[in-house]
mmCIF file of the C-alpha atoms, coordinates in Angstrom:
data_MODEL
# 
_entry.id   MODEL 
# 
loop_
_atom_site.group_PDB 
_atom_site.id 
_atom_site.type_symbol 
_atom_site.label_atom_id 
_atom_site.label_alt_id 
_atom_site.label_comp_id 
_atom_site.label_asym_id 
_atom_site.label_entity_id 
_atom_site.label_seq_id 
_atom_site.pdbx_PDB_ins_code 
_atom_site.Cartn_x 
_atom_site.Cartn_y 
_atom_site.Cartn_z 
_atom_site.occupancy 
_atom_site.B_iso_or_equiv 
_atom_site.pdbx_formal_charge 
_atom_site.auth_seq_id 
_atom_site.auth_comp_id 
_atom_site.auth_asym_id 
_atom_site.auth_atom_id 
_atom_site.pdbx_PDB_model_num 
ATOM 1  C CA . UNK A 1 1  ? 0.000  0.000  0.000   1.00 0.00 ? 1  UNK A CA 1 
ATOM 2  C CA . UNK A 1 2  ? 2.905  2.364  0.768   1.00 0.00 ? 2  UNK A CA 1 
ATOM 3  C CA . UNK A 1 3  ? 4.397  1.943  -2.701  1.00 0.00 ? 3  UNK A CA 1 
ATOM 4  C CA . UNK A 1 4  ? 1.016  2.564  -4.336  1.00 0.00 ? 4  UNK A CA 1 
ATOM 5  C CA . UNK A 1 5  ? 0.757  5.757  -2.309  1.00 0.00 ? 5  UNK A CA 1 
ATOM 6  C CA . UNK A 1 6  ? 4.116  6.868  -3.684  1.00 0.00 ? 6  UNK A CA 1 
ATOM 7  C CA . UNK A 1 7  ? 3.082  6.068  -7.248  1.00 0.00 ? 7  UNK A CA 1 
ATOM 8  C CA . UNK A 1 8  ? -0.104 8.097  -6.977  1.00 0.00 ? 8  UNK A CA 1 
ATOM 9  C CA . UNK A 1 9  ? 1.623  10.968 -5.162  1.00 0.00 ? 9  UNK A CA 1 
ATOM 10 C CA . UNK A 1 10 ? 4.396  11.327 -7.733  1.00 0.00 ? 10 UNK A CA 1 
ATOM 11 C CA . UNK A 1 11 ? 2.762  9.840  -10.829 1.00 0.00 ? 11 UNK A CA 1 
ATOM 12 C CA . UNK A 1 12 ? 4.562  7.796  -13.457 1.00 0.00 ? 12 UNK A CA 1 
ATOM 13 C CA . UNK A 1 13 ? 5.177  9.363  -16.839 1.00 0.00 ? 13 UNK A CA 1 
ATOM 14 C CA . UNK A 1 14 ? 2.380  8.358  -19.233 1.00 0.00 ? 14 UNK A CA 1 
ATOM 15 C CA . UNK A 1 15 ? 1.364  5.454  -16.976 1.00 0.00 ? 15 UNK A CA 1 
ATOM 16 C CA . UNK A 1 16 ? -0.133 6.776  -13.732 1.00 0.00 ? 16 UNK A CA 1 
ATOM 17 C CA . UNK A 1 17 ? -1.480 10.294 -13.247 1.00 0.00 ? 17 UNK A CA 1 
ATOM 18 C CA . UNK A 1 18 ? -0.957 12.079 -9.965  1.00 0.00 ? 18 UNK A CA 1 
ATOM 19 C CA . UNK A 1 19 ? -3.967 11.385 -7.734  1.00 0.00 ? 19 UNK A CA 1 
ATOM 20 C CA . UNK A 1 20 ? -3.537 12.795 -4.235  1.00 0.00 ? 20 UNK A CA 1 
ATOM 21 C CA . UNK A 1 21 ? -6.816 11.312 -2.957  1.00 0.00 ? 21 UNK A CA 1 
ATOM 22 C CA . UNK A 1 22 ? -5.650 7.808  -3.898  1.00 0.00 ? 22 UNK A CA 1 
ATOM 23 C CA . UNK A 1 23 ? -2.197 8.512  -2.457  1.00 0.00 ? 23 UNK A CA 1 
ATOM 24 C CA . UNK A 1 24 ? -3.771 9.521  0.866   1.00 0.00 ? 24 UNK A CA 1 
ATOM 25 C CA . UNK A 1 25 ? -5.985 6.434  0.817   1.00 0.00 ? 25 UNK A CA 1 
ATOM 26 C CA . UNK A 1 26 ? -3.049 4.068  0.240   1.00 0.00 ? 26 UNK A CA 1 
ATOM 27 C CA . UNK A 1 27 ? -0.804 5.845  2.752   1.00 0.00 ? 27 UNK A CA 1 
ATOM 28 C CA . UNK A 1 28 ? -3.592 5.598  5.341   1.00 0.00 ? 28 UNK A CA 1 
ATOM 29 C CA . UNK A 1 29 ? -4.000 1.868  4.690   1.00 0.00 ? 29 UNK A CA 1 
ATOM 30 C CA . UNK A 1 30 ? -0.262 1.317  5.019   1.00 0.00 ? 30 UNK A CA 1 
ATOM 31 C CA . UNK A 1 31 ? -0.101 3.427  8.185   1.00 0.00 ? 31 UNK A CA 1 
ATOM 32 C CA . UNK A 1 32 ? -2.933 1.421  9.716   1.00 0.00 ? 32 UNK A CA 1 
ATOM 33 C CA . UNK A 1 33 ? -0.902 -1.762 9.342   1.00 0.00 ? 33 UNK A CA 1 
ATOM 34 C CA . UNK A 1 34 ? 2.189  -0.222 10.919  1.00 0.00 ? 34 UNK A CA 1 
ATOM 35 C CA . UNK A 1 35 ? 4.109  1.598  8.172   1.00 0.00 ? 35 UNK A CA 1 
ATOM 36 C CA . UNK A 1 36 ? 5.596  4.710  9.786   1.00 0.00 ? 36 UNK A CA 1 
ATOM 37 C CA . UNK A 1 37 ? 6.853  6.108  6.468   1.00 0.00 ? 37 UNK A CA 1 
ATOM 38 C CA . UNK A 1 38 ? 3.247  6.353  5.315   1.00 0.00 ? 38 UNK A CA 1 
ATOM 39 C CA . UNK A 1 39 ? 2.327  8.399  8.371   1.00 0.00 ? 39 UNK A CA 1 
ATOM 40 C CA . UNK A 1 40 ? 5.358  10.610 7.703   1.00 0.00 ? 40 UNK A CA 1 
ATOM 41 C CA . UNK A 1 41 ? 4.361  11.107 4.048   1.00 0.00 ? 41 UNK A CA 1 
ATOM 42 C CA . UNK A 1 42 ? 0.830  12.042 5.119   1.00 0.00 ? 42 UNK A CA 1 
ATOM 43 C CA . UNK A 1 43 ? 2.333  14.599 7.502   1.00 0.00 ? 43 UNK A CA 1 
ATOM 44 C CA . UNK A 1 44 ? 4.436  16.087 4.703   1.00 0.00 ? 44 UNK A CA 1 
ATOM 45 C CA . UNK A 1 45 ? 1.447  16.260 2.346   1.00 0.00 ? 45 UNK A CA 1 
ATOM 46 C CA . UNK A 1 46 ? -0.656 18.102 4.917   1.00 0.00 ? 46 UNK A CA 1 
ATOM 47 C CA . UNK A 1 47 ? 2.247  20.275 6.108   1.00 0.00 ? 47 UNK A CA 1 
ATOM 48 C CA . UNK A 1 48 ? 2.967  21.622 2.639   1.00 0.00 ? 48 UNK A CA 1 
ATOM 49 C CA . UNK A 1 49 ? -0.365 21.128 0.891   1.00 0.00 ? 49 UNK A CA 1 
ATOM 50 C CA . UNK A 1 50 ? -0.538 20.680 -2.869  1.00 0.00 ? 50 UNK A CA 1 
ATOM 51 C CA . UNK A 1 51 ? -1.905 23.447 -5.077  1.00 0.00 ? 51 UNK A CA 1 
ATOM 52 C CA . UNK A 1 52 ? -5.245 22.444 -6.495  1.00 0.00 ? 52 UNK A CA 1 
ATOM 53 C CA . UNK A 1 53 ? -5.216 19.062 -4.767  1.00 0.00 ? 53 UNK A CA 1 
ATOM 54 C CA . UNK A 1 54 ? -4.842 19.409 -1.002  1.00 0.00 ? 54 UNK A CA 1 
ATOM 55 C CA . UNK A 1 55 ? -5.088 22.349 1.362   1.00 0.00 ? 55 UNK A CA 1 
ATOM 56 C CA . UNK A 1 56 ? -2.301 22.587 3.937   1.00 0.00 ? 56 UNK A CA 1 
ATOM 57 C CA . UNK A 1 57 ? -3.350 21.779 7.492   1.00 0.00 ? 57 UNK A CA 1 
ATOM 58 C CA . UNK A 1 58 ? -0.872 22.207 10.333  1.00 0.00 ? 58 UNK A CA 1 
ATOM 59 C CA . UNK A 1 59 ? -3.251 20.374 12.687  1.00 0.00 ? 59 UNK A CA 1 
ATOM 60 C CA . UNK A 1 60 ? -3.361 17.280 10.460  1.00 0.00 ? 60 UNK A CA 1 
ATOM 61 C CA . UNK A 1 61 ? 0.371  17.516 9.798   1.00 0.00 ? 61 UNK A CA 1 
ATOM 62 C CA . UNK A 1 62 ? 1.064  17.500 13.552  1.00 0.00 ? 62 UNK A CA 1 
ATOM 63 C CA . UNK A 1 63 ? -1.303 14.555 14.005  1.00 0.00 ? 63 UNK A CA 1 
ATOM 64 C CA . UNK A 1 64 ? 0.522  12.480 11.392  1.00 0.00 ? 64 UNK A CA 1 
ATOM 65 C CA . UNK A 1 65 ? 4.015  13.569 12.495  1.00 0.00 ? 65 UNK A CA 1 
ATOM 66 C CA . UNK A 1 66 ? 3.082  12.428 16.002  1.00 0.00 ? 66 UNK A CA 1 
ATOM 67 C CA . UNK A 1 67 ? 1.694  9.099  14.751  1.00 0.00 ? 67 UNK A CA 1 
ATOM 68 C CA . UNK A 1 68 ? 4.834  8.504  12.685  1.00 0.00 ? 68 UNK A CA 1 
ATOM 69 C CA . UNK A 1 69 ? 7.073  9.393  15.638  1.00 0.00 ? 69 UNK A CA 1 
ATOM 70 C CA . UNK A 1 70 ? 5.157  7.034  17.912  1.00 0.00 ? 70 UNK A CA 1 
ATOM 71 C CA . UNK A 1 71 ? 5.668  4.329  15.297  1.00 0.00 ? 71 UNK A CA 1 
ATOM 72 C CA . UNK A 1 72 ? 9.429  4.875  15.440  1.00 0.00 ? 72 UNK A CA 1 
ATOM 73 C CA . UNK A 1 73 ? 9.991  7.356  12.604  1.00 0.00 ? 73 UNK A CA 1 
ATOM 74 C CA . UNK A 1 74 ? 12.958 9.447  13.752  1.00 0.00 ? 74 UNK A CA 1 
ATOM 75 C CA . UNK A 1 75 ? 12.594 12.080 11.020  1.00 0.00 ? 75 UNK A CA 1 
ATOM 76 C CA . UNK A 1 76 ? 9.107  12.864 12.334  1.00 0.00 ? 76 UNK A CA 1 
ATOM 77 C CA . UNK A 1 77 ? 10.543 13.272 15.824  1.00 0.00 ? 77 UNK A CA 1 
ATOM 78 C CA . UNK A 1 78 ? 13.110 15.712 14.392  1.00 0.00 ? 78 UNK A CA 1 
ATOM 79 C CA . UNK A 1 79 ? 10.399 17.663 12.553  1.00 0.00 ? 79 UNK A CA 1 
ATOM 80 C CA . UNK A 1 80 ? 8.373  17.954 15.734  1.00 0.00 ? 80 UNK A CA 1 
ATOM 81 C CA . UNK A 1 81 ? 11.411 19.445 17.478  1.00 0.00 ? 81 UNK A CA 1 
# 
């Protein structure tokens, strides 16, 4: 599920169009089965937002950074300070 999230977040030239909703769905599924990188990627998406696709939300970013940190993601811990 994590890799599918990446594919939909980044897209693949002439094969897969960027689809942030699907990326979020797959990252959420992967996070729910213990993938901390998925929680981190969700935090990044919400922290920065994506023009025309996803509005930035510091509250959601903090939620996902915290989840990722609690799952052992050290980069999330660094980002939280």
